[in-house]
mmCIF file of C-alpha atoms in Angstrom:
data_model
loop_
_atom_site.group_PDB
_atom_site.id
_atom_site.type_symbol
_atom_site.label_atom_id
_atom_site.label_comp_id
_atom_site.label_asym_id
_atom_site.label_seq_id
_atom_site.Cartn_x
_atom_site.Cartn_y
_atom_site.Cartn_z
ATOM 1 C CA MET A 1171 -18.484 10.695 -16.643
ATOM 2 C CA PHE A 1172 -18.169 7.813 -19.103
ATOM 3 C CA ARG A 1173 -14.893 9.205 -20.479
ATOM 4 C CA SER A 1174 -13.547 9.305 -16.940
ATOM 5 C CA VAL A 1175 -14.307 5.603 -16.493
ATOM 6 C CA VAL A 1176 -12.719 4.743 -19.840
ATOM 7 C CA ARG A 1177 -9.558 6.702 -18.998
ATOM 8 C CA GLN A 1178 -9.201 4.660 -15.829
ATOM 9 C CA ALA A 1179 -9.518 1.461 -17.882
ATOM 10 C CA ARG A 1180 -6.538 1.962 -20.178
ATOM 11 C CA ASN A 1181 -4.128 -0.976 -20.257
ATOM 12 C CA LEU A 1182 -6.304 -3.120 -18.010
ATOM 13 C CA ILE A 1183 -5.357 -6.783 -17.729
ATOM 14 C CA GLY A 1184 -8.421 -7.742 -15.687
ATOM 15 C CA PRO A 1185 -11.731 -6.438 -14.351
ATOM 16 C CA VAL A 1186 -11.799 -3.584 -11.856
ATOM 17 C CA ILE A 1187 -14.299 -1.583 -9.860
ATOM 18 C CA HIS A 1188 -14.168 2.126 -10.651
ATOM 19 C CA GLU A 1189 -15.755 4.502 -8.154
ATOM 20 C CA THR A 1190 -16.324 8.221 -8.700
ATOM 21 C CA ASN A 1191 -16.341 10.948 -6.084
ATOM 22 C CA TYR A 1192 -20.155 10.928 -6.196
ATOM 23 C CA MET A 1193 -20.698 7.394 -4.837
ATOM 24 C CA GLU A 1194 -21.139 5.895 -8.322
ATOM 25 C CA GLN A 1195 -19.662 2.461 -8.964
ATOM 26 C CA PHE A 1196 -18.835 0.863 -12.298
ATOM 27 C CA VAL A 1197 -17.553 -2.587 -13.200
ATOM 28 C CA VAL A 1198 -15.026 -2.265 -16.010
ATOM 29 C CA VAL A 1199 -14.084 -5.467 -17.857
ATOM 30 C CA PRO A 1200 -11.477 -5.534 -20.638
ATOM 31 C CA VAL A 1201 -12.269 -7.791 -23.592
ATOM 32 C CA ARG A 1202 -8.951 -9.540 -24.153
ATOM 33 C CA ARG A 1203 -7.897 -11.512 -27.204
ATOM 34 C CA ASN A 1204 -4.372 -12.858 -27.734
ATOM 35 C CA ASP A 1205 -3.223 -11.133 -24.540
ATOM 36 C CA HIS A 1206 -4.329 -7.712 -25.806
ATOM 37 C CA SER A 1207 -7.275 -5.588 -24.713
ATOM 38 C CA GLN A 1208 -9.575 -5.094 -27.716
ATOM 39 C CA THR A 1209 -12.231 -2.998 -25.987
ATOM 40 C CA ILE A 1210 -13.926 -2.650 -22.610
ATOM 41 C CA ILE A 1211 -17.371 -3.357 -21.216
ATOM 42 C CA VAL A 1212 -18.742 -1.010 -18.550
ATOM 43 C CA ILE A 1213 -21.463 -2.219 -16.147
ATOM 44 C CA GLY A 1214 -23.153 0.448 -14.047
ATOM 45 C CA PRO A 1215 -23.577 2.878 -12.479
ATOM 46 C CA THR A 1216 -24.658 1.588 -9.081
ATOM 47 C CA THR A 1217 -24.183 2.948 -5.566
ATOM 48 C CA ARG A 1218 -23.260 1.002 -2.466
ATOM 49 C CA GLN A 1219 -25.467 2.620 0.137
ATOM 50 C CA GLU A 1220 -28.981 3.892 0.625
ATOM 51 C CA PRO A 1221 -29.247 7.579 -0.347
ATOM 52 C CA ASN A 1222 -28.795 9.645 2.789
ATOM 53 C CA GLY A 1223 -29.628 13.339 2.614
ATOM 54 C CA GLU A 1224 -27.000 14.415 5.135
ATOM 55 C CA ILE A 1225 -24.174 12.433 3.553
ATOM 56 C CA PHE A 1226 -25.006 13.529 0.029
ATOM 57 C CA ASN A 1227 -25.323 17.177 1.053
ATOM 58 C CA GLN A 1228 -21.851 16.896 2.560
ATOM 59 C CA LEU A 1229 -20.586 15.450 -0.736
ATOM 60 C CA LEU A 1230 -22.157 18.293 -2.697
ATOM 61 C CA ASN A 1231 -20.470 20.742 -0.321
ATOM 62 C CA ASP A 1232 -17.124 18.998 -0.818
ATOM 63 C CA TYR A 1233 -17.270 19.306 -4.598
ATOM 64 C CA GLY A 1234 -18.923 22.706 -4.884
ATOM 65 C CA ILE A 1235 -22.184 21.699 -6.578
ATOM 66 C CA PRO A 1236 -24.457 24.794 -6.877
ATOM 67 C CA ILE A 1237 -27.586 24.705 -4.685
ATOM 68 C CA GLU A 1238 -29.901 24.946 -7.695
ATOM 69 C CA GLU A 1239 -28.487 21.684 -9.124
ATOM 70 C CA ARG A 1240 -28.706 19.631 -5.933
ATOM 71 C CA SER A 1241 -32.279 18.414 -6.338
ATOM 72 C CA LYS A 1242 -31.317 16.826 -9.674
ATOM 73 C CA TRP A 1243 -28.378 15.088 -8.025
ATOM 74 C CA MET A 1244 -30.586 13.760 -5.237
ATOM 75 C CA GLU A 1245 -33.088 12.425 -7.783
ATOM 76 C CA TYR A 1246 -30.258 10.781 -9.717
ATOM 77 C CA TRP A 1247 -28.886 9.068 -6.592
ATOM 78 C CA HIS A 1248 -32.308 7.750 -5.626
ATOM 79 C CA ASN A 1249 -32.558 6.117 -9.074
ATOM 80 C CA LEU A 1250 -29.245 4.261 -8.818
ATOM 81 C CA PRO A 1251 -29.451 0.529 -7.985
ATOM 82 C CA ILE A 1252 -27.883 -0.273 -4.605
ATOM 83 C CA MET A 1253 -25.086 -2.831 -4.882
ATOM 84 C CA ASN A 1254 -22.706 -3.711 -2.074
ATOM 85 C CA ARG A 1255 -18.989 -4.105 -2.733
ATOM 86 C CA LEU A 1256 -18.907 -7.882 -2.274
ATOM 87 C CA ARG A 1257 -21.672 -8.460 -4.813
ATOM 88 C CA LEU A 1258 -19.960 -6.127 -7.266
ATOM 89 C CA LEU A 1259 -16.729 -8.100 -6.904
ATOM 90 C CA HIS A 1260 -18.603 -11.307 -7.738
ATOM 91 C CA ILE A 1261 -20.094 -9.580 -10.801
ATOM 92 C CA CYS A 1262 -16.550 -8.722 -11.903
ATOM 93 C CA VAL A 1263 -15.478 -12.350 -11.559
ATOM 94 C CA SER A 1264 -18.567 -13.691 -13.366
ATOM 95 C CA ALA A 1265 -18.395 -11.149 -16.196
ATOM 96 C CA ASN A 1266 -14.703 -11.816 -16.719
ATOM 97 C CA TRP A 1267 -15.371 -15.566 -16.978
ATOM 98 C CA MET A 1268 -18.145 -15.061 -19.530
ATOM 99 C CA ILE A 1269 -16.134 -12.606 -21.619
ATOM 100 C CA ASN A 1270 -12.544 -13.859 -21.310
ATOM 101 C CA GLN A 1271 -12.953 -17.449 -20.029
ATOM 102 C CA GLU A 1272 -10.558 -16.605 -17.224
ATOM 103 C CA ALA A 1273 -11.197 -17.757 -13.656
ATOM 104 C CA LEU A 1274 -10.405 -15.196 -10.956
ATOM 105 C CA ASP A 1275 -10.943 -14.839 -7.223
ATOM 106 C CA ILE A 1276 -12.563 -11.726 -5.756
ATOM 107 C CA THR A 1277 -9.248 -10.895 -4.061
ATOM 108 C CA ASP A 1278 -7.658 -10.604 -7.523
ATOM 109 C CA VAL A 1279 -10.232 -7.978 -8.468
ATOM 110 C CA LEU A 1280 -9.881 -6.170 -5.147
ATOM 111 C CA GLN A 1281 -6.120 -6.003 -5.555
ATOM 112 C CA SER A 1282 -6.461 -4.622 -9.110
ATOM 113 C CA SER A 1283 -9.104 -2.082 -8.093
ATOM 114 C CA PHE A 1284 -7.186 -0.839 -5.050
ATOM 115 C CA PRO A 1285 -3.544 -1.669 -5.805
ATOM 116 C CA TYR A 1286 -1.317 -1.694 -2.755
ATOM 117 C CA GLY A 1287 1.811 -2.177 -4.850
ATOM 118 C CA SER A 1288 1.044 1.248 -6.253
ATOM 119 C CA ASP A 1289 2.898 4.551 -6.235
ATOM 120 C CA GLN A 1290 1.478 5.173 -2.774
ATOM 121 C CA LEU A 1291 3.596 2.393 -1.276
ATOM 122 C CA LYS A 1292 6.565 3.178 -3.490
ATOM 123 C CA GLU A 1293 6.474 6.677 -2.021
ATOM 124 C CA SER A 1294 6.232 5.165 1.462
ATOM 125 C CA GLU A 1295 9.410 3.185 0.851
ATOM 126 C CA LEU A 1296 11.211 6.336 -0.312
ATOM 127 C CA ALA A 1297 9.902 8.297 2.653
ATOM 128 C CA LEU A 1298 11.066 5.539 5.010
ATOM 129 C CA ALA A 1299 14.487 5.722 3.395
ATOM 130 C CA ASP A 1300 14.645 9.504 3.802
ATOM 131 C CA HIS A 1301 13.492 9.249 7.403
ATOM 132 C CA ARG A 1302 16.085 6.647 8.313
ATOM 133 C CA GLU A 1303 18.805 8.734 6.707
ATOM 134 C CA PHE A 1304 18.008 12.198 7.999
ATOM 135 C CA SER A 1305 16.356 11.740 11.403
ATOM 136 C CA VAL A 1306 15.919 9.484 14.399
ATOM 137 C CA PHE A 1307 13.568 6.666 13.307
ATOM 138 C CA GLN A 1308 11.273 7.197 15.963
ATOM 139 C CA VAL A 1309 -13.515 0.088 15.982
ATOM 140 C CA GLY A 1310 -15.734 -1.777 18.526
ATOM 141 C CA SER A 1311 -17.716 -4.299 16.391
ATOM 142 C CA SER A 1312 -16.940 -8.021 16.128
ATOM 143 C CA SER A 1313 -15.989 -7.448 12.496
ATOM 144 C CA SER A 1314 -13.373 -4.881 13.404
ATOM 145 C CA HIS A 1315 -11.965 -7.233 16.063
ATOM 146 C CA GLN A 1316 -11.756 -9.976 13.460
ATOM 147 C CA MET A 1317 -10.039 -7.650 11.003
ATOM 148 C CA LEU A 1318 -7.463 -6.631 13.611
ATOM 149 C CA ALA A 1319 -6.889 -10.310 14.438
ATOM 150 C CA LEU A 1320 -6.128 -10.963 10.754
ATOM 151 C CA ILE A 1321 -3.581 -8.137 10.788
ATOM 152 C CA ARG A 1322 -1.958 -9.589 13.936
ATOM 153 C CA SER A 1323 -1.676 -12.997 12.278
ATOM 154 C CA GLY A 1324 -0.477 -11.563 8.947
ATOM 155 C CA ASN A 1325 -3.329 -13.264 7.051
ATOM 156 C CA LYS A 1326 -3.408 -11.013 3.993
ATOM 157 C CA ILE A 1327 -5.751 -13.103 1.829
ATOM 158 C CA GLU A 1328 -8.536 -13.402 4.409
ATOM 159 C CA LEU A 1329 -8.053 -9.744 5.294
ATOM 160 C CA MET A 1330 -8.596 -8.733 1.663
ATOM 161 C CA LYS A 1331 -11.821 -10.755 1.545
ATOM 162 C CA MET A 1332 -13.006 -9.140 4.745
ATOM 163 C CA LEU A 1333 -12.158 -5.665 3.468
ATOM 164 C CA ALA A 1334 -14.370 -6.356 0.469
ATOM 165 C CA LYS A 1335 -17.287 -6.898 2.835
ATOM 166 C CA ALA A 1336 -16.397 -4.108 5.241
ATOM 167 C CA THR A 1337 -16.396 -1.238 2.749
ATOM 168 C CA ASN A 1338 -20.190 -1.002 2.633
ATOM 169 C CA SER A 1339 -20.815 0.643 5.989
ATOM 170 C CA SER A 1340 -22.190 4.170 6.067
ATOM 171 C CA SER A 1341 -22.150 4.592 9.846
ATOM 172 C CA GLN A 1342 -21.536 8.133 11.021
ATOM 173 C CA ASN A 1343 -20.938 7.550 14.729
ATOM 174 C CA GLY A 1344 -18.296 9.897 16.039
ATOM 175 C CA MET A 1345 -17.976 12.018 12.912
ATOM 176 C CA LEU A 1346 -16.384 15.365 13.584
ATOM 177 C CA SER A 1347 -17.448 17.409 10.572
ATOM 178 C CA LYS A 1348 -21.028 18.388 9.818
ATOM 179 C CA ARG A 1349 -20.263 19.823 6.378
ATOM 180 C CA SER A 1350 -17.682 17.545 4.768
ATOM 181 C CA TYR A 1351 -18.206 13.854 4.039
ATOM 182 C CA LEU A 1352 -14.622 13.607 2.777
ATOM 183 C CA ARG A 1353 -13.373 14.929 6.131
ATOM 184 C CA ASN A 1354 -15.478 12.342 7.952
ATOM 185 C CA VAL A 1355 -14.062 9.519 5.828
ATOM 186 C CA LYS A 1356 -10.541 10.739 6.527
ATOM 187 C CA ASN A 1357 -11.233 10.900 10.277
ATOM 188 C CA PHE A 1358 -12.458 7.298 10.335
ATOM 189 C CA SER A 1359 -9.591 6.224 8.082
ATOM 190 C CA ILE A 1360 -6.956 7.659 10.404
ATOM 191 C CA CYS A 1361 -8.559 5.914 13.401
ATOM 192 C CA GLY A 1362 -8.514 2.662 11.433
ATOM 193 C CA LEU A 1363 -4.853 3.137 10.524
ATOM 194 C CA ALA A 1364 -3.952 3.695 14.179
ATOM 195 C CA LEU A 1365 -5.744 0.487 15.209
ATOM 196 C CA SER A 1366 -4.088 -1.409 12.345
ATOM 197 C CA SER A 1367 -0.658 -0.144 13.364
ATOM 198 C CA ASN A 1368 -1.210 -1.296 16.959
ATOM 199 C CA ALA A 1369 -2.423 -4.703 15.747
ATOM 200 C CA ALA A 1370 0.709 -5.071 13.601
ATOM 201 C CA VAL A 1371 2.912 -4.355 16.639
ATOM 202 C CA GLU A 1372 0.988 -6.973 18.611
ATOM 203 C CA GLY A 1373 1.650 -9.336 15.690
ATOM 204 C CA GLY A 1374 5.399 -8.840 16.060
ATOM 205 C CA LEU A 1375 6.146 -5.871 13.776
ATOM 206 C CA ASN A 1376 8.824 -3.519 15.053
ATOM 207 C CA GLU A 1377 7.116 -0.736 17.018
ATOM 208 C CA GLU A 1378 9.222 2.082 15.549
ATOM 209 C CA LEU A 1379 8.610 0.844 12.019
ATOM 210 C CA ALA A 1380 4.861 0.480 12.605
ATOM 211 C CA SER A 1381 4.710 3.982 14.074
ATOM 212 C CA LYS A 1382 6.511 5.510 11.106
ATOM 213 C CA LEU A 1383 4.361 3.592 8.625
ATOM 214 C CA PHE A 1384 1.244 4.886 10.377
ATOM 215 C CA GLU A 1385 2.564 8.435 10.095
ATOM 216 C CA LEU A 1386 3.354 8.054 6.395
ATOM 217 C CA HIS A 1387 0.010 6.449 5.533
ATOM 218 C CA MET A 1388 -1.825 9.110 7.545
ATOM 219 C CA GLN A 1389 -0.006 11.901 5.696
ATOM 220 C CA HIS A 1390 -0.860 10.269 2.382
ATOM 221 C CA VAL A 1391 -4.563 10.087 3.299
ATOM 222 C CA GLU A 1392 -4.588 13.736 4.358
ATOM 223 C CA GLU A 1393 -3.147 14.799 0.993
ATOM 224 C CA LEU A 1394 -5.929 13.131 -1.022
ATOM 225 C CA ASN A 1395 -9.087 14.914 -2.147
ATOM 226 C CA GLU A 1396 -11.058 12.094 -3.765
ATOM 227 C CA LEU A 1397 -13.113 9.540 -1.861
ATOM 228 C CA ALA A 1398 -12.089 6.609 -4.030
ATOM 229 C CA LEU A 1399 -8.394 7.448 -3.605
ATOM 230 C CA VAL A 1400 -8.780 7.740 0.177
ATOM 231 C CA GLU A 1401 -10.412 4.326 0.342
ATOM 232 C CA ALA A 1402 -7.774 2.791 -1.914
ATOM 233 C CA ALA A 1403 -5.036 4.317 0.249
ATOM 234 C CA VAL A 1404 -6.559 2.948 3.454
ATOM 235 C CA ILE A 1405 -7.085 -0.539 2.021
ATOM 236 C CA GLY A 1406 -3.505 -0.461 0.789
ATOM 237 C CA ALA A 1407 -2.213 0.631 4.188
ATOM 238 C CA ILE A 1408 -4.154 -2.000 6.141
ATOM 239 C CA VAL A 1409 -2.982 -4.790 3.845
ATOM 240 C CA ASP A 1410 0.551 -3.384 4.016
ATOM 241 C CA PHE A 1411 0.543 -3.805 7.808
ATOM 242 C CA ALA A 1412 -0.674 -7.416 7.507
ATOM 243 C CA ASP A 1413 1.852 -8.177 4.775
ATOM 244 C CA ARG A 1414 4.734 -6.866 6.878
ATOM 245 C CA VAL A 1415 3.600 -8.970 9.861
ATOM 246 C CA ASP A 1416 3.498 -12.014 7.567
ATOM 247 C CA GLN A 1417 6.997 -11.347 6.204
ATOM 248 C CA ASN A 1418 8.294 -10.770 9.713
ATOM 249 C CA ARG A 1419 6.966 -14.158 10.841
ATOM 250 C CA LYS A 1420 8.351 -15.975 7.816
ATOM 251 C CA ASN A 1421 11.760 -14.535 8.619
ATOM 252 C CA SER A 1422 11.478 -15.324 12.313
ATOM 253 C CA CYS A 1423 14.666 -16.024 14.244
ATOM 254 C CA SER A 1424 16.040 -15.722 17.780
ATOM 255 C CA LYS A 1425 15.464 -12.436 19.579
ATOM 256 C CA PRO A 1426 19.121 -11.279 19.470
ATOM 257 C CA VAL A 1427 19.288 -11.857 15.713
ATOM 258 C CA GLN A 1428 15.854 -10.286 15.163
ATOM 259 C CA ASP A 1429 16.876 -7.241 17.206
ATOM 260 C CA SER A 1430 20.033 -6.963 15.119
ATOM 261 C CA LYS A 1431 18.095 -7.221 11.853
ATOM 262 C CA GLU A 1432 15.683 -4.513 12.961
ATOM 263 C CA TYR A 1433 18.575 -2.256 13.983
ATOM 264 C CA ILE A 1434 20.196 -2.824 10.577
ATOM 265 C CA TYR A 1435 16.956 -1.977 8.777
ATOM 266 C CA LEU A 1436 16.493 1.236 10.737
ATOM 267 C CA HIS A 1437 20.119 2.364 10.274
ATOM 268 C CA LEU A 1438 20.971 1.312 6.711
ATOM 269 C CA PHE A 1439 21.902 4.908 5.874
ATOM 270 C CA GLU A 1440 24.448 5.075 8.704
ATOM 271 C CA GLU A 1441 27.656 3.291 9.529
ATOM 272 C CA ILE A 1442 26.858 0.040 11.364
ATOM 273 C CA THR A 1443 29.519 -1.662 13.489
ATOM 274 C CA LEU A 1444 29.639 -5.097 15.053
ATOM 275 C CA GLN A 1445 29.979 -3.459 18.472
ATOM 276 C CA GLN A 1446 26.739 -1.510 17.960
ATOM 277 C CA LEU A 1447 24.920 -4.726 17.094
ATOM 278 C CA SER A 1448 26.503 -6.451 20.074
ATOM 279 C CA ASP A 1449 25.143 -3.703 22.333
ATOM 280 C CA VAL A 1450 21.675 -3.981 20.763
ATOM 281 C CA SER A 1451 21.509 -7.774 21.000
ATOM 282 C CA GLY A 1452 23.226 -8.147 24.368
ATOM 283 C CA LEU A 1453 25.579 -10.800 22.976
ATOM 284 C CA ASN A 1454 29.335 -11.005 22.674
ATOM 285 C CA PRO A 1455 30.375 -9.766 19.175
ATOM 286 C CA ASN A 1456 31.965 -13.078 18.174
ATOM 287 C CA TYR A 1457 29.029 -15.149 19.419
ATOM 288 C CA LEU A 1458 26.545 -12.812 17.689
ATOM 289 C CA SER A 1459 28.433 -13.214 14.396
ATOM 290 C CA GLN A 1460 28.318 -17.005 14.680
ATOM 291 C CA LEU A 1461 24.608 -17.050 15.647
ATOM 292 C CA PHE A 1462 23.684 -14.608 12.887
ATOM 293 C CA LYS A 1463 25.380 -16.716 10.198
ATOM 294 C CA LYS A 1464 23.797 -19.893 11.562
ATOM 295 C CA GLU A 1465 20.262 -18.447 11.441
ATOM 296 C CA THR A 1466 20.433 -16.345 8.264
ATOM 297 C CA GLY A 1467 23.019 -18.226 6.224
ATOM 298 C CA LEU A 1468 25.042 -15.040 5.731
ATOM 299 C CA PRO A 1469 27.963 -13.482 7.591
ATOM 300 C CA LEU A 1470 26.746 -10.369 9.385
ATOM 301 C CA MET A 1471 28.553 -7.835 7.180
ATOM 302 C CA ASN A 1472 27.431 -9.660 4.023
ATOM 303 C CA TYR A 1473 23.855 -9.426 5.283
ATOM 304 C CA ILE A 1474 24.235 -5.670 5.774
ATOM 305 C CA GLN A 1475 25.634 -5.341 2.250
ATOM 306 C CA ARG A 1476 22.719 -7.318 0.815
ATOM 307 C CA GLU A 1477 20.170 -5.179 2.656
ATOM 308 C CA ARG A 1478 21.848 -2.009 1.369
ATOM 309 C CA VAL A 1479 21.714 -3.376 -2.169
ATOM 310 C CA GLU A 1480 17.989 -4.136 -1.758
ATOM 311 C CA GLU A 1481 17.456 -0.581 -0.523
ATOM 312 C CA ALA A 1482 19.492 0.721 -3.455
ATOM 313 C CA LYS A 1483 17.189 -1.178 -5.837
ATOM 314 C CA LYS A 1484 14.181 0.680 -4.420
ATOM 315 C CA LEU A 1485 15.929 4.012 -4.853
ATOM 316 C CA LEU A 1486 16.967 3.107 -8.406
ATOM 317 C CA ASP A 1487 13.390 2.080 -9.189
ATOM 318 C CA HIS A 1488 11.516 4.934 -7.585
ATOM 319 C CA SER A 1489 13.815 7.956 -7.458
ATOM 320 C CA LYS A 1490 15.787 10.003 -9.957
ATOM 321 C CA ASP A 1491 18.877 10.216 -7.751
ATOM 322 C CA MET A 1492 22.228 9.732 -9.478
ATOM 323 C CA ILE A 1493 23.808 6.325 -8.950
ATOM 324 C CA SER A 1494 26.776 7.889 -7.143
ATOM 325 C CA THR A 1495 24.371 9.736 -4.831
ATOM 326 C CA ILE A 1496 22.513 6.533 -3.953
ATOM 327 C CA GLY A 1497 25.805 4.790 -3.175
ATOM 328 C CA ALA A 1498 26.937 7.648 -0.955
ATOM 329 C CA ARG A 1499 23.593 7.742 0.889
ATOM 330 C CA LEU A 1500 23.992 4.056 1.703
ATOM 331 C CA THR A 1501 27.556 4.642 3.046
ATOM 332 C CA PHE A 1502 29.505 2.853 0.301
ATOM 333 C CA TYR A 1503 33.087 4.150 0.189
ATOM 334 C CA ASP A 1504 32.864 5.375 -3.405
ATOM 335 C CA GLN A 1505 31.047 4.607 -6.658
ATOM 336 C CA THR A 1506 33.468 1.795 -7.570
ATOM 337 C CA HIS A 1507 32.809 0.065 -4.245
ATOM 338 C CA PHE A 1508 29.048 0.508 -4.677
ATOM 339 C CA ILE A 1509 29.094 -0.983 -8.198
ATOM 340 C CA LYS A 1510 31.210 -3.940 -7.060
ATOM 341 C CA ILE A 1511 28.976 -4.826 -4.086
ATOM 342 C CA PHE A 1512 25.763 -4.221 -6.054
ATOM 343 C CA LYS A 1513 26.884 -6.556 -8.852
ATOM 344 C CA LYS A 1514 27.934 -9.192 -6.306
ATOM 345 C CA HIS A 1515 24.404 -9.361 -4.857
ATOM 346 C CA ALA A 1516 22.223 -8.365 -7.837
ATOM 347 C CA GLY A 1517 24.189 -9.906 -10.724
ATOM 348 C CA VAL A 1518 24.164 -6.614 -12.669
ATOM 349 C CA THR A 1519 25.535 -3.121 -12.155
ATOM 350 C CA PRO A 1520 23.300 -0.363 -10.755
ATOM 351 C CA LYS A 1521 23.127 1.264 -14.197
ATOM 352 C CA GLN A 1522 22.147 -2.011 -15.867
ATOM 353 C CA TYR A 1523 19.511 -2.598 -13.186
ATOM 354 C CA ARG A 1524 17.958 0.843 -13.629
ATOM 355 C CA ASN A 1525 18.018 0.686 -17.440
ATOM 356 C CA ARG A 1526 16.569 -2.824 -17.492
ATOM 357 C CA ASN A 1527 13.590 -1.817 -15.357
ATOM 358 C CA ARG A 1528 12.899 1.347 -17.351
ATOM 359 C CA SER A 1529 12.927 -0.507 -20.664
ATOM 360 C CA ARG A 1530 10.139 -2.879 -19.595
#
């Protein structure tokens, strides 16, 4: 168990909370000197809820613990100190200050412990790209209402703080499985993702995009078989919805231009004509071009090129596709055209961009 915690702590730059499949929590703090981790300090284990016979029996079923060993597990759980997530986050911050003289906020620790810039979201970006290319891009408490309101407003920081408090509930209302705790967590997670997706749409996020993101996050949750990974995936997804609402509001513009931008995003892997955008926006092509440049600072076709280059960067970062393949997927005429446009917007060639990132 200790080796498992240590493995998770390799290359840490700050404190994290590590949680095992058996409801054990550990604070892991790297001891850093001269910007290098010298060793780590592990605080724990604790658990974040009162031992509950039904829940823990479901866990033991999930992970195939023999019946003759279960009484020892139950005794062990009853001996663990109970520590809610918020208090554990404050312990991380305090321990890091004492050890490394570095001041952090609990949201810094939450983001490190459950990273939403992780491979999960990288895979979501790739899946969104594939979907756009190959197909048509088609909780009752006051706390949950407040959380949904934060998603609608795109308030990511306050949402992260609230998520830290909200991950201590062990309510089982509406659970569908009597044998599997993991299944129950997934059921609640998927309901939460659906509510978050709806809140994001109410906050101004494109409905088709929100729907596809919900589908991708739900699929990711279903593929996971560890409680800690499911929770990390759900936290990441909820914050992702809020972050996209926030970005959408920062880039706010008139409805015709916003409709055009959304159409461009959803059809980057297809040919896009001015007439198509005119039909989407309801404006004369010439007037749309003038309005688009006035509000975005870029001629319409230059904007499309820039968005395709940004999409190409994601594919260069997160896929192994050949550069010529990426250019073709994004409808550039040939590899020479792709390299020319990419360098115009990124300052380097696609090959230089990919090699630079991989050498870091």
